[in-house]
GROMACS .gro file of C-alpha atoms in nm:
model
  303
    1UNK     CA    1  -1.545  10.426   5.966
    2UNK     CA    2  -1.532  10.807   6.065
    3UNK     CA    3  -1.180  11.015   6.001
    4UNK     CA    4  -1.016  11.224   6.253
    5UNK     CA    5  -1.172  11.537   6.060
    6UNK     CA    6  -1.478  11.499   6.118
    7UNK     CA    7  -1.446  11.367   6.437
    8UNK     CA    8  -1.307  11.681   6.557
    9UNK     CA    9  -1.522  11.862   6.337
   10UNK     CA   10  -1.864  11.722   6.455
   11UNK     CA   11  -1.765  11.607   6.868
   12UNK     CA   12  -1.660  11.867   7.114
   13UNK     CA   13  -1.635  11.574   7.365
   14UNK     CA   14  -1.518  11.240   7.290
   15UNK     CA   15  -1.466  10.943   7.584
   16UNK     CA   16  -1.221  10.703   7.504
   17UNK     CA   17  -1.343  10.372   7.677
   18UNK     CA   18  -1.127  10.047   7.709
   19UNK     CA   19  -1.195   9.767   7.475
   20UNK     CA   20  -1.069   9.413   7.428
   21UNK     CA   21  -1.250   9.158   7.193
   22UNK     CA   22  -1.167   8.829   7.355
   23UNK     CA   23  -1.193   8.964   7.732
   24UNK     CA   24  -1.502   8.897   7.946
   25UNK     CA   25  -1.650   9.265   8.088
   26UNK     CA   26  -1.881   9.381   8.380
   27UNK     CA   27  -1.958   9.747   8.440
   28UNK     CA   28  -2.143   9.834   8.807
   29UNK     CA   29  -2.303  10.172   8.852
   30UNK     CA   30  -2.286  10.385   9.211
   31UNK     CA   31  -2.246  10.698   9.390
   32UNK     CA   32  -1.934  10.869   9.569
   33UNK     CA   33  -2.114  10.953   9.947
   34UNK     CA   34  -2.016  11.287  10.066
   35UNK     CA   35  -1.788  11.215  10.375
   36UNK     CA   36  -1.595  10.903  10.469
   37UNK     CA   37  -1.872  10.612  10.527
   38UNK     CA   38  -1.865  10.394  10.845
   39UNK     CA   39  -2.030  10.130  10.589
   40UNK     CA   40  -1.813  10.153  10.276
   41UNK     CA   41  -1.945  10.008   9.985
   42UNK     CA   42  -1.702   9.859   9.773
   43UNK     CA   43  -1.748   9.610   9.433
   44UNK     CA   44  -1.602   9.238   9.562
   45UNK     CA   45  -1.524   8.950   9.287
   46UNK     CA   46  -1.373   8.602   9.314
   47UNK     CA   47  -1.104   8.505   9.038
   48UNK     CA   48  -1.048   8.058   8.991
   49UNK     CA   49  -0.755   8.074   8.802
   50UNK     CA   50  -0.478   8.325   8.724
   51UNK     CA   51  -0.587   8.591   8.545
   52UNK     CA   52  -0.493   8.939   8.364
   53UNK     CA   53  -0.749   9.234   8.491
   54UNK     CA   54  -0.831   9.600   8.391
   55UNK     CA   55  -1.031   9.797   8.635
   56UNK     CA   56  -1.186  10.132   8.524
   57UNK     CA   57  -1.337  10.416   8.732
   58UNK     CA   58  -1.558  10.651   8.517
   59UNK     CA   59  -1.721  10.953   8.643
   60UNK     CA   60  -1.956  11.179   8.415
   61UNK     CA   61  -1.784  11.365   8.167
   62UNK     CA   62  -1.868  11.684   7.947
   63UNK     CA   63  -2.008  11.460   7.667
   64UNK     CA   64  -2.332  11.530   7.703
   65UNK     CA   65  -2.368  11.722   8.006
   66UNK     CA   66  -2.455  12.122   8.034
   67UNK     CA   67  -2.162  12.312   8.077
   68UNK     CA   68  -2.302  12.459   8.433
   69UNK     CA   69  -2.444  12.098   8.520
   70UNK     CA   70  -2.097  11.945   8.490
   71UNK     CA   71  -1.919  11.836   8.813
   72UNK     CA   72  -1.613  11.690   8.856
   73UNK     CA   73  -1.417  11.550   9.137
   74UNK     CA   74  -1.137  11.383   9.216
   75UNK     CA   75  -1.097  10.981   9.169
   76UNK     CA   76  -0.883  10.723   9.275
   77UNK     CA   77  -0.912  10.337   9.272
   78UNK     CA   78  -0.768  10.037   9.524
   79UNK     CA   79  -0.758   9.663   9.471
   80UNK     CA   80  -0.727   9.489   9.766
   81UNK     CA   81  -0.785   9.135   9.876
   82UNK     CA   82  -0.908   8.961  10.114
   83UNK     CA   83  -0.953   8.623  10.319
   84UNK     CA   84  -1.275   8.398  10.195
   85UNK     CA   85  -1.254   8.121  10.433
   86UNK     CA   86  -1.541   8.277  10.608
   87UNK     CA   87  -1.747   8.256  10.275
   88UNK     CA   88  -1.879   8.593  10.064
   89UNK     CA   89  -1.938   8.808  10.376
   90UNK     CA   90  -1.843   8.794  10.725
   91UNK     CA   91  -2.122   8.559  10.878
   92UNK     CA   92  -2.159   8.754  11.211
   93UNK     CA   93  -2.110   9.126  11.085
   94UNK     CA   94  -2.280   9.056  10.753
   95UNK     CA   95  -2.004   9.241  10.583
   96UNK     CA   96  -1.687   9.174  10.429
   97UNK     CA   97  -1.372   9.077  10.643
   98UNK     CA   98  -1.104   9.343  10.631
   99UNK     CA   99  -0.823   9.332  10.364
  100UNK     CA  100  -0.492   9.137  10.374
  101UNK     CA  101  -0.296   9.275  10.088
  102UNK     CA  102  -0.281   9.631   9.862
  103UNK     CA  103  -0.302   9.483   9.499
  104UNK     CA  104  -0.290   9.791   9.324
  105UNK     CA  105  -0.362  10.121   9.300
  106UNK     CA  106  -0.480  10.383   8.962
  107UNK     CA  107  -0.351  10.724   8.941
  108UNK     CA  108  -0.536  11.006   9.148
  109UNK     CA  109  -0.686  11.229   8.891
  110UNK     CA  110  -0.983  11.462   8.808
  111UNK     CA  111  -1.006  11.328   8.465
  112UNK     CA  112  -1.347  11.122   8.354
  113UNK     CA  113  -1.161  10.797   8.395
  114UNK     CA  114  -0.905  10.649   8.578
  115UNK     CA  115  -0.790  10.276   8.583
  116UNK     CA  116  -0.535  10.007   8.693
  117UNK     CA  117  -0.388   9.694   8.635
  118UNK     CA  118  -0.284   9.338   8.780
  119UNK     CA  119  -0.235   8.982   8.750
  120UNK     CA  120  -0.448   8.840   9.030
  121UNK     CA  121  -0.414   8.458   9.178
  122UNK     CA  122  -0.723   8.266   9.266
  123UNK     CA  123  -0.889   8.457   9.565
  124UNK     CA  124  -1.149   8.712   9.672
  125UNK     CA  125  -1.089   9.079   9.609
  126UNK     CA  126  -1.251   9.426   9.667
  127UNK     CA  127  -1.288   9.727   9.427
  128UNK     CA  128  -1.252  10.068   9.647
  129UNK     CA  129  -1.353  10.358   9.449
  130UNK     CA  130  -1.254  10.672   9.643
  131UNK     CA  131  -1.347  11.092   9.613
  132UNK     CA  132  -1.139  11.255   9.917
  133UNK     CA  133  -1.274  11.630   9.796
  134UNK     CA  134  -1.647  11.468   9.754
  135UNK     CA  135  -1.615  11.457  10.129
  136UNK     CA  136  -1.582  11.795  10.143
  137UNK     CA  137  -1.905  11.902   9.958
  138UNK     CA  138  -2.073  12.256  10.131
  139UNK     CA  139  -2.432  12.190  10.011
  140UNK     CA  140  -2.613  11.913  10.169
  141UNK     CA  141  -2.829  11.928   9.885
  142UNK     CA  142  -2.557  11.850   9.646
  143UNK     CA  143  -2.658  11.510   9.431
  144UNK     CA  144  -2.392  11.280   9.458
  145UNK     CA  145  -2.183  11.209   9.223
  146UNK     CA  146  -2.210  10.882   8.980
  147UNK     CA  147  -1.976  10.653   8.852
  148UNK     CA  148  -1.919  10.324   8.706
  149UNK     CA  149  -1.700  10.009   8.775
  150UNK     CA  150  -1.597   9.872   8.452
  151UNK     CA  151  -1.411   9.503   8.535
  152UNK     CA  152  -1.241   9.348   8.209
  153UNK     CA  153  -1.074   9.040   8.287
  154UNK     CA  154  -0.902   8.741   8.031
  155UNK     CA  155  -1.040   8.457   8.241
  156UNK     CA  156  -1.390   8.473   8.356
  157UNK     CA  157  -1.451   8.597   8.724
  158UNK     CA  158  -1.717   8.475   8.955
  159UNK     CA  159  -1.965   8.626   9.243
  160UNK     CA  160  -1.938   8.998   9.130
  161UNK     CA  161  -2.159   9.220   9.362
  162UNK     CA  162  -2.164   9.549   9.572
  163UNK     CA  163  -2.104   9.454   9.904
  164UNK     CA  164  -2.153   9.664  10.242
  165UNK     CA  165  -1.827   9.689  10.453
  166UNK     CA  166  -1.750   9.692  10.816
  167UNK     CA  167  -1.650  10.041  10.980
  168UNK     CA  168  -1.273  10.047  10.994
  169UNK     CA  169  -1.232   9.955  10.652
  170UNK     CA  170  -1.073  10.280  10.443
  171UNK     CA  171  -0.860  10.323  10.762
  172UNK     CA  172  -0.751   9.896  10.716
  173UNK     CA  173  -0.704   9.953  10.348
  174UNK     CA  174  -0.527  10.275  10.346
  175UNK     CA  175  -0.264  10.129  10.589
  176UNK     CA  176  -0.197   9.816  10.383
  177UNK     CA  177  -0.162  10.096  10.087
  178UNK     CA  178   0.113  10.334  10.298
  179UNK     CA  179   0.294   9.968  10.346
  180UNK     CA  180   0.317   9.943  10.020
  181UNK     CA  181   0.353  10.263   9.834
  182UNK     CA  182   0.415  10.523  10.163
  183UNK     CA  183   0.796  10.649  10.245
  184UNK     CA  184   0.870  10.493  10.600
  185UNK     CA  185   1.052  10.748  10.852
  186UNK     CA  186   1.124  10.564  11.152
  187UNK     CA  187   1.149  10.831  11.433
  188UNK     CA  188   1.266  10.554  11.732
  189UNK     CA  189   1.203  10.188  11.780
  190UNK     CA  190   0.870  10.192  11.825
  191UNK     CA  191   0.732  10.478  11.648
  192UNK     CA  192   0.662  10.467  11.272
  193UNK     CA  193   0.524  10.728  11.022
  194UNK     CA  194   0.429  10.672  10.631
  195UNK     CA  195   0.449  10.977  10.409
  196UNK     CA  196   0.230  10.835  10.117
  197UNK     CA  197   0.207  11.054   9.775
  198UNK     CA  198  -0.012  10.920   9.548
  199UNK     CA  199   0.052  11.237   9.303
  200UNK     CA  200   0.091  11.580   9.293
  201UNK     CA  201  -0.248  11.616   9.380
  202UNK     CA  202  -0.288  11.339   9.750
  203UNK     CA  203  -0.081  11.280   9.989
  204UNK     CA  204  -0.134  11.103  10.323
  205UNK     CA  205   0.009  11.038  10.644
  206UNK     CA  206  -0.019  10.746  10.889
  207UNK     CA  207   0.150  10.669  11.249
  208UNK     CA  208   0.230  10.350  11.416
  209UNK     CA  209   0.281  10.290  11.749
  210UNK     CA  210   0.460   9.979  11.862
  211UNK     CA  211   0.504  10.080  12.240
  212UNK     CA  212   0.352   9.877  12.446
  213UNK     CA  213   0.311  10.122  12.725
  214UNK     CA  214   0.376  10.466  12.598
  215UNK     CA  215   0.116  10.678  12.414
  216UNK     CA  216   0.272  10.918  12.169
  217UNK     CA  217   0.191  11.260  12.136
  218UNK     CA  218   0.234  11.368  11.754
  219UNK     CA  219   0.239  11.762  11.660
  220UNK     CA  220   0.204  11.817  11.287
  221UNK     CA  221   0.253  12.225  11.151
  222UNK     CA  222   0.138  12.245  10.762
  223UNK     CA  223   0.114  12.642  10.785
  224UNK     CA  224   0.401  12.691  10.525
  225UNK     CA  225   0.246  12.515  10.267
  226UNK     CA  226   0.057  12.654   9.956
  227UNK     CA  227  -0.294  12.556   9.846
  228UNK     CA  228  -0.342  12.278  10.046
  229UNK     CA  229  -0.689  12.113  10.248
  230UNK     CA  230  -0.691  11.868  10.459
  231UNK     CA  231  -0.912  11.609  10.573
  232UNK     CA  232  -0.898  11.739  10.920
  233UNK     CA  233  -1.054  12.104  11.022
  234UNK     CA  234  -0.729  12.269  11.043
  235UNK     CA  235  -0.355  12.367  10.927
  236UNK     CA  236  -0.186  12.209  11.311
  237UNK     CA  237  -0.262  11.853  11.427
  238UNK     CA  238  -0.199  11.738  11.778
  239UNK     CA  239  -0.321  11.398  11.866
  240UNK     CA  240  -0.219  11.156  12.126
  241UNK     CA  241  -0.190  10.761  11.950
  242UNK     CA  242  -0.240  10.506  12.273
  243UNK     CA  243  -0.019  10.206  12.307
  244UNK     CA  244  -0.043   9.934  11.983
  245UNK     CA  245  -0.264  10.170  11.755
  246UNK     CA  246  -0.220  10.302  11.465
  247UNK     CA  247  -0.379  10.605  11.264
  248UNK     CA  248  -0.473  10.785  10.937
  249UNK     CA  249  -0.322  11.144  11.080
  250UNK     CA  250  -0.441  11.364  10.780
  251UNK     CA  251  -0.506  11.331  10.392
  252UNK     CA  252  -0.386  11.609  10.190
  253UNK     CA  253  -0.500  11.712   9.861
  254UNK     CA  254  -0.516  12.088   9.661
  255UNK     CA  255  -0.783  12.343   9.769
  256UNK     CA  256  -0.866  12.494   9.409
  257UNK     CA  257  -0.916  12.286   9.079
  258UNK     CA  258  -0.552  12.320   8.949
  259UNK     CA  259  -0.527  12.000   9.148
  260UNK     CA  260  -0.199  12.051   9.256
  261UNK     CA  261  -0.009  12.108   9.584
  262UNK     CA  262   0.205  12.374   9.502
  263UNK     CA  263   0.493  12.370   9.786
  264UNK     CA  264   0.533  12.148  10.081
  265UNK     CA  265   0.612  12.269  10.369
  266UNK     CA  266   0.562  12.095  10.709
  267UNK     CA  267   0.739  12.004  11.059
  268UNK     CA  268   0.657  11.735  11.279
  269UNK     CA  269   0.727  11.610  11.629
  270UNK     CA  270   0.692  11.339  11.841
  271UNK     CA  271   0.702  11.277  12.246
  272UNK     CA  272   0.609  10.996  12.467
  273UNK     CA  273   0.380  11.015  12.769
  274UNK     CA  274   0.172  10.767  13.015
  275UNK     CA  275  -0.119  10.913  12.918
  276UNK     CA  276  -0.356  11.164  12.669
  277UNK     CA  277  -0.423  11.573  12.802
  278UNK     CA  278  -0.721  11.424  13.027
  279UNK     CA  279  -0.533  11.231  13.214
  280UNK     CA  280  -0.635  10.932  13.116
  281UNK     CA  281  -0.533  10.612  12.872
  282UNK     CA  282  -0.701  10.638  12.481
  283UNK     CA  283  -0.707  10.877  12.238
  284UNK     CA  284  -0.719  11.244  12.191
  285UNK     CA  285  -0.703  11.442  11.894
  286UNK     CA  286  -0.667  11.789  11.808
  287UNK     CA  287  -0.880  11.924  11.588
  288UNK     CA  288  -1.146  11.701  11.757
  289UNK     CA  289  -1.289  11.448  11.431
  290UNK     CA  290  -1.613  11.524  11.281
  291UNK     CA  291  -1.918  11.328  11.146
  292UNK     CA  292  -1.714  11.349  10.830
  293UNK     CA  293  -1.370  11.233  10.911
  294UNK     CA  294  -1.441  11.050  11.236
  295UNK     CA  295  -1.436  10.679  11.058
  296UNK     CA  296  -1.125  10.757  10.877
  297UNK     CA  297  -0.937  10.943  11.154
  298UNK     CA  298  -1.001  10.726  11.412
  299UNK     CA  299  -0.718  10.540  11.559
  300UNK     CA  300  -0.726  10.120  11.525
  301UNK     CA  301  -0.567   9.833  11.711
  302UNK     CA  302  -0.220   9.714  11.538
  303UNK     CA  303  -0.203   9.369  11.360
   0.00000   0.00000   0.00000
């Protein structure tokens, strides 16, 4: 047995990793893409009885690593689950079927680990780890970034595997999360908006609209706020939701590595109209998406 002393003393680094003798444990390596995937890939497992779980996210940490080597983003976990009547995957997509329910969520953190906890009932559930600054990466040539899944469980879980998702995913599981977790600010009958802070450090916004008829045009100013990105190419957001869609408007998170938002500071408007600028019925959004942001951004059917 080592003392604290020489711990300190001999380490400059030390990971402290989760450990419970009488729990069954499953680690799964991967890599955080650099924009928001069409094809998620996310880590799926099947539970028989009532269990007790601990899910980790690890990312490389300075133990080990060259000081000038050493990258670190931002990480944040989901546990969602899903329907299985179809089986594992979706037999005609050859992915999984979209979530039904937010489980959980870790802390959003640029730390070496993050993690979260639930009891889960029998059923089939999905492991989403997200990077929203990875997306963001300026080199092409960047590696990605590793990490590992660690799943510690009391009862033994079935059918673990990495699993390809359909596109529309994020957007499906990032609305079940605003449900959840997001502030609701109902600006009429039919039109719904979820602030959703995760931390200091993410924020997000999504629209609903119930109309049958009416798109809604939705102007969003986040010039008077400090040290802020966002997930769209641009500080003013103008986009156009059609009839029974919603959206993913904007993710927010801190443009240096203090990893914090320092003031908000935003307005935002809504008016109805038959139609989008063009003249026509469907979408429009303002800045237009990119390659990047496109599968997140992109408005889906209500359900």
């Amino acid at each position: 047995m080592i003392g604290s002393n020489h711990l300190f003393k001999y380490f400059s680094h030390v990971d402290v990793c989760y450990y419970h003798s009488d729990w069954h444990s499953i680690r799964v390596k991967g890599q955080f893409p650099h924009h928001a995937p069409s094809h998620l890939e996310v880590l799926t497992f099947q539970t028989f009885e009532p269990t007790e779980v601990k899910i980790c996210l690890y990312q490389p940490s300075y133990r080990g690593c060259r000081e000038e080597s050493y990258k670190k983003v931002d990480i944040l976990l989901l546990l969602v689950r899903y329907d299985d009547r179809g089986g594992s995957l979706d037999k005609l997509e050859g992915s999984l079927p979209f979530p039904l329910e937010c489980i959980a969520t870790s802390k959003h953190n640029m730390t070496s680990v993050v993690t979260c906890s639930a009891i889960l009932n029998p059923g089939r559930y999905s492991v989403i780890p997200l990077s929203f600054k990875n997306w963001h990466a300026t080199l092409s040539h960047e590696s990605p970034v590793p990490y590992v899944i660690g799943l510690f469980s009391a009862k033994v879980i079935e059918w673990v595997e990495r699993a390809p998702t359909k596109p529309g995913y994020l957007s499906e599981s990032l609305f079940l999360l605003a449900r959840k977790e997001g502030t609701l600010r109902s600006f009429n009958h039919h039109l719904k908006l979820y602030d959703v802070h995760i931390s200091r450090s993410l924020w997000f916004v999504v629209i609903e609209n119930h109309d049958k008829f009416y798109h809604y045009r939705i102007s969003i100013d986040f010039t008077g706020t400090i040290n802020l990105k966002l997930s769209r190419n641009g500080l003013q957001i103008d986009d156009y939701i059609p009839p029974q869609h919603r959206q993913v408007l904007v993710v927010i998170f801190p443009e240096d590595e203090q990893n914090v938002i320092h003031r908000y500071q935003y307005s935002i408007k809504s008016q109805p109209c038959m139609h989008n600028p063009n003249g026509e019925w469907g979408s429009f959004m303002s800045p237009s998406p990119t390659d990047a942001n496109r599968e997140l951004h992109s408005p889906r059917h209500l359900v």
